[in-house]
Amino acid sequence: MKPLNFRQIELFTTLMEQKTVSAAAVELNISQPAASKLLRNLEIDTGLELFERAKGRLWPTAEARTLYEEVSYLYHSLNKIEDVVQAIRRRKNRELVIGVLPALSTGFISRAAALYLEKNENVFLNIVSLPSIDIMRGLTNKTIDIGVIGSQELSDEITCVSLMERPMVCIMPRDHPLTAQTIITPHHLTNVPFISFSMETLTARLVRDIFQQENATLDIAHVVNTAPLLLSLVSAGLGVSIVHPFYIPPDDANIIVRKFSPDMEFKFRVCYPTEKKSDNLTHRFLEIMQRLDYTQVRS
């Protein structure tokens, strides 16, 4: 008996799982004649009749089923080795784990990533979308290298810089009566259905406080926990809201944006573990985010 090679083991395992030579060939990205030849050589080399041919199909024999019980574990273990190799390669080329708020997980972070990879093509970016509190937890336990957050209590272990500091704006459906106004105040929104973020968020607290200061009534019709959901409700005509302008997609014609008065400044922060001050990969990404052209934001 000749020693089996990896290609034969790969074909045998795939054939047992896919049931037909044609399906196994597709899975392995080889021609059907090549797969049939590998199978013939496998049976010759092992001296075993592994499959019976009947009705245009291959039926595994008892010997094949016994062999599969032993070989499948080894084969899939070998595949896991490839995963380990890829992980080692990523660590060699450096992996940068970026935590970003769900509201910024589309246009903002994709533009930043594209610009970053133009000059850092050997870096493996691992981008995760999380709430601020989870991003801060990841920065603290070193599982996240750089994070984009809203407002959160900080510690000496984390260094942050401000990003995208802009006044909040009022958004409304395109056919809303308030589109006739150029500036929206809290009194304009009295008794108007309002879509709010969860009350524990900084945005919701800012809105609530400004309405109290202006002696205006906030009529909260719906509460959501993500910016995309809030935008979809406004776009569907279910109410108005007050948000950071960077949340607003530039191509949604169903959302009208108006200046809100008095000004409510809201800023994001880019944070990283303080010990990474000299980490070039982290600072290159920070520089990219600071250089992004924010003039595309709708206002």
Coordinates of C-alpha atoms in Angstrom, one line a residue:
M1 CA 0.0 0.0 0.0
K2 CA 1.3 3.4 -0.9
P3 CA 1.1 6.3 1.6
L4 CA -1.9 8.5 0.9
N5 CA -1.2 12.1 -0.1
F6 CA -3.2 15.1 1.1
R7 CA -5.0 15.5 -2.3
Q8 CA -6.4 12.0 -2.1
I9 CA -7.5 12.5 1.5
E10 CA -9.1 15.8 0.4
L11 CA -11.0 14.2 -2.4
F12 CA -12.2 11.2 -0.3
T13 CA -13.5 13.4 2.5
T14 CA -15.2 15.8 0.1
L15 CA -16.7 12.9 -1.9
M16 CA -18.1 11.3 1.3
E17 CA -19.7 14.7 2.2
Q18 CA -20.8 15.8 -1.3
K19 CA -22.1 12.3 -2.4
T20 CA -21.2 12.7 -6.1
V21 CA -17.9 13.1 -8.1
S22 CA -19.3 16.1 -9.9
A23 CA -20.2 17.9 -6.7
A24 CA -16.8 17.0 -5.1
A25 CA -15.0 18.3 -8.2
V26 CA -16.8 21.6 -8.0
E27 CA -16.0 21.9 -4.3
L28 CA -12.3 21.3 -4.9
N29 CA -12.3 23.4 -8.1
I30 CA -11.0 20.6 -10.3
S31 CA -12.5 18.9 -13.4
Q32 CA -14.7 15.8 -13.0
P33 CA -12.2 13.6 -14.9
A34 CA -9.4 14.8 -12.6
A35 CA -11.6 13.9 -9.6
S36 CA -12.4 10.5 -11.0
K37 CA -8.7 9.8 -11.6
L38 CA -7.8 10.8 -8.1
L39 CA -10.5 8.3 -6.8
R40 CA -9.2 5.5 -9.0
N41 CA -5.6 6.1 -7.7
L42 CA -6.9 6.2 -4.1
E43 CA -8.6 2.8 -4.4
I44 CA -5.5 1.3 -6.1
D45 CA -3.1 2.7 -3.5
T46 CA -5.3 1.6 -0.6
G47 CA -6.3 -1.7 -2.1
L48 CA -9.8 -1.0 -1.0
E49 CA -13.0 -0.8 -2.9
L50 CA -14.4 2.4 -1.4
F51 CA -17.4 3.0 -3.5
E52 CA -20.0 0.9 -5.4
R53 CA -21.3 2.4 -8.7
A54 CA -25.0 2.1 -9.1
K55 CA -27.7 4.3 -10.8
G56 CA -25.2 6.9 -11.7
R57 CA -24.0 7.4 -8.2
L58 CA -21.3 6.3 -5.8
W59 CA -22.3 4.5 -2.7
P60 CA -19.7 4.2 0.1
T61 CA -18.9 0.7 1.2
A62 CA -18.4 -0.3 4.8
E63 CA -14.6 0.2 4.3
A64 CA -15.2 3.7 3.1
R65 CA -17.4 4.6 6.1
T66 CA -14.8 3.2 8.5
L67 CA -12.0 5.1 6.8
Y68 CA -14.0 8.3 6.8
E69 CA -14.5 8.1 10.6
E70 CA -10.7 8.3 11.0
V71 CA -9.8 10.5 8.1
S72 CA -12.4 13.3 8.4
Y73 CA -11.1 14.3 11.8
L74 CA -7.6 14.5 10.5
Y75 CA -8.6 16.3 7.4
H76 CA -10.6 19.0 9.2
S77 CA -7.8 19.4 11.7
L78 CA -5.4 20.1 8.8
N79 CA -7.8 22.8 7.5
K80 CA -7.7 24.4 11.0
I81 CA -3.9 24.6 10.6
E82 CA -4.4 26.8 7.6
D83 CA -6.6 29.1 9.7
V84 CA -3.8 29.3 12.3
V85 CA -1.3 30.1 9.5
Q86 CA -3.5 32.9 8.2
A87 CA -3.9 34.3 11.8
I88 CA -0.1 34.3 12.2
R89 CA 0.3 36.0 8.9
R90 CA -2.1 38.7 10.0
R91 CA -0.3 39.2 13.3
K92 CA 3.0 39.4 11.4
N93 CA 1.6 42.1 9.1
R94 CA -0.1 43.7 12.0
E95 CA -3.8 43.6 12.9
L96 CA -5.6 46.8 13.9
V97 CA -8.9 46.2 15.7
I98 CA -11.2 49.2 15.4
G99 CA -14.4 49.7 17.4
V100 CA -16.9 52.1 16.0
L101 CA -20.4 53.2 16.9
P102 CA -23.2 51.6 14.8
A103 CA -24.2 55.0 13.5
L104 CA -20.7 55.5 12.0
S105 CA -20.2 51.9 10.8
T106 CA -21.0 52.5 7.1
G107 CA -19.9 55.6 5.3
F108 CA -17.5 57.1 7.8
I109 CA -15.5 54.1 8.7
S110 CA -15.4 52.7 5.2
R111 CA -13.9 55.9 3.8
A112 CA -11.4 56.0 6.6
A113 CA -10.4 52.3 6.0
A114 CA -10.0 52.8 2.3
L115 CA -7.7 55.8 2.8
Y116 CA -5.7 54.0 5.4
L117 CA -5.2 50.9 3.3
E118 CA -3.9 52.9 0.4
K119 CA -0.6 53.3 2.3
N120 CA -0.8 50.5 4.8
E121 CA -1.8 47.6 2.6
N122 CA -0.1 45.0 4.8
V123 CA -2.3 45.9 7.8
F124 CA -5.3 43.6 8.6
L125 CA -8.2 45.7 9.7
N126 CA -10.7 44.1 12.1
I127 CA -13.7 46.5 12.4
V128 CA -16.4 45.9 15.0
S129 CA -19.6 47.8 15.5
L130 CA -20.4 48.3 19.2
P131 CA -22.0 50.7 21.7
S132 CA -19.6 53.3 23.4
I133 CA -19.5 51.4 26.7
D134 CA -18.4 48.1 25.0
I135 CA -15.8 50.0 22.9
M136 CA -14.4 51.5 26.1
R137 CA -14.3 48.1 27.7
G138 CA -12.4 46.7 24.7
L139 CA -9.9 49.6 24.9
T140 CA -9.3 49.0 28.6
N141 CA -8.7 45.3 28.3
K142 CA -6.6 45.8 25.1
T143 CA -8.8 43.9 22.7
I144 CA -9.5 47.1 20.7
D145 CA -6.7 49.3 19.4
I146 CA -8.7 52.3 18.5
G147 CA -12.3 53.3 19.1
V148 CA -14.8 56.0 17.9
I149 CA -17.2 56.8 20.7
G150 CA -19.8 59.3 21.8
S151 CA -19.6 60.4 25.4
Q152 CA -18.3 58.1 28.1
E153 CA -16.5 58.3 31.4
L154 CA -12.8 58.0 30.7
S155 CA -9.8 56.7 32.7
D156 CA -6.1 57.5 32.7
E157 CA -5.6 54.3 30.7
I158 CA -7.4 55.8 27.7
T159 CA -6.3 58.8 25.6
C160 CA -9.0 60.6 23.4
V161 CA -9.1 63.4 20.9
S162 CA -12.2 65.2 19.7
L163 CA -13.6 64.4 16.3
M164 CA -16.5 65.8 14.2
E165 CA -17.6 68.6 16.6
R166 CA -20.7 70.0 15.0
P167 CA -24.1 71.6 16.0
M168 CA -27.0 69.2 16.1
V169 CA -29.6 69.6 13.3
C170 CA -33.3 68.8 13.1
I171 CA -34.4 66.2 10.5
M172 CA -37.9 65.6 9.3
P173 CA -39.8 63.8 6.5
R174 CA -39.8 65.6 3.2
D175 CA -43.5 66.4 3.3
H176 CA -43.5 67.7 6.9
P177 CA -45.1 71.2 7.5
L178 CA -41.9 72.3 9.3
T179 CA -39.9 72.1 6.1
A180 CA -41.2 75.7 5.4
Q181 CA -39.0 76.9 8.3
T182 CA -35.3 77.6 7.8
I183 CA -34.5 77.4 11.5
I184 CA -36.2 75.0 14.0
T185 CA -36.6 75.8 17.7
P186 CA -37.9 73.7 20.5
H187 CA -41.2 75.6 20.4
H188 CA -41.7 74.6 16.8
L189 CA -41.5 71.0 18.0
T190 CA -44.1 71.3 20.7
N191 CA -46.8 68.6 20.2
V192 CA -44.9 67.3 17.2
P193 CA -44.2 63.5 17.3
F194 CA -40.5 63.1 18.1
I195 CA -38.2 60.1 17.6
S196 CA -35.7 59.9 20.4
F197 CA -32.6 57.9 21.1
S198 CA -32.7 55.8 24.4
M199 CA -32.9 58.2 27.3
E200 CA -29.6 57.1 28.8
T201 CA -27.7 58.3 25.7
L202 CA -25.9 61.7 25.6
T203 CA -28.0 62.9 22.6
A204 CA -31.3 62.2 24.4
R205 CA -30.0 64.0 27.5
L206 CA -28.9 67.1 25.5
V207 CA -32.3 67.3 23.7
R208 CA -34.2 66.9 27.0
D209 CA -32.2 69.6 28.7
I210 CA -32.5 72.1 25.9
F211 CA -36.3 71.6 25.8
Q212 CA -36.5 72.2 29.6
Q213 CA -34.3 75.3 29.3
E214 CA -36.6 76.7 26.6
N215 CA -39.8 75.7 28.5
A216 CA -40.9 73.6 25.5
T217 CA -42.7 70.3 25.6
L218 CA -41.0 67.3 24.0
D219 CA -43.5 64.8 22.6
I220 CA -41.6 61.5 22.3
A221 CA -43.5 59.2 20.0
H222 CA -40.9 56.5 19.5
V223 CA -37.6 55.5 21.2
V224 CA -34.8 53.7 19.3
N225 CA -31.3 52.5 20.2
T226 CA -29.5 53.1 16.8
A227 CA -29.1 55.9 14.4
P228 CA -30.0 53.8 11.3
L229 CA -33.3 52.8 12.9
L230 CA -34.0 56.4 13.9
L231 CA -33.3 57.6 10.3
S232 CA -35.5 54.9 8.8
L233 CA -38.5 56.0 11.0
V234 CA -38.0 59.7 10.1
S235 CA -37.7 58.7 6.4
A236 CA -40.9 56.7 6.7
G237 CA -42.8 59.8 8.0
L238 CA -43.2 58.7 11.7
G239 CA -41.8 61.8 13.3
V240 CA -38.9 64.3 13.5
S241 CA -35.7 64.2 15.4
I242 CA -32.5 66.0 16.4
V243 CA -29.2 64.4 15.5
H244 CA -25.5 64.9 14.7
P245 CA -25.3 65.8 11.0
F246 CA -22.8 63.1 10.3
Y247 CA -25.5 60.5 11.0
I248 CA -27.5 61.6 8.0
P249 CA -27.1 59.7 4.7
P250 CA -26.4 62.1 1.8
D251 CA -28.6 60.2 -0.6
D252 CA -31.9 59.9 1.3
A253 CA -34.2 62.3 -0.4
N254 CA -37.0 61.5 2.1
I255 CA -35.1 63.3 4.9
I256 CA -35.0 67.1 5.1
V257 CA -32.4 68.8 7.3
R258 CA -32.9 72.1 9.1
K259 CA -30.7 74.2 11.4
F260 CA -31.7 73.8 15.0
S261 CA -31.5 76.7 17.5
P262 CA -30.2 77.1 20.1
D263 CA -27.0 75.4 19.1
M264 CA -26.2 72.0 20.7
E265 CA -22.6 71.0 20.1
F266 CA -22.0 67.3 19.9
K267 CA -18.6 65.7 19.3
F268 CA -17.3 62.2 18.8
R269 CA -14.0 61.1 20.3
V270 CA -11.4 58.8 18.9
C271 CA -9.7 56.9 21.7
Y272 CA -6.9 54.4 22.1
P273 CA -5.0 52.9 25.1
T274 CA -2.6 55.5 26.5
E275 CA 0.2 53.0 26.3
K276 CA -0.1 53.0 22.5
K277 CA 1.0 56.6 22.1
S278 CA 4.0 55.5 20.1
D279 CA 2.1 52.9 18.1
N280 CA 2.5 54.0 14.4
L281 CA -0.4 52.0 13.1
T282 CA -2.8 53.5 15.6
H283 CA -1.7 57.0 15.0
R284 CA -1.8 56.6 11.2
F285 CA -5.5 55.6 11.4
L286 CA -6.2 58.6 13.8
E287 CA -4.5 61.0 11.3
I288 CA -6.7 59.6 8.5
M289 CA -9.9 60.1 10.4
Q290 CA -8.9 63.7 11.3
R291 CA -8.1 64.4 7.6
L292 CA -11.4 63.1 6.3
D293 CA -13.4 65.7 4.4
Y294 CA -16.4 66.4 6.5
T295 CA -17.8 68.9 4.1
Q296 CA -19.9 66.1 2.6
V297 CA -22.1 66.2 5.7
R298 CA -25.6 67.4 4.8
S299 CA -26.6 70.7 6.4

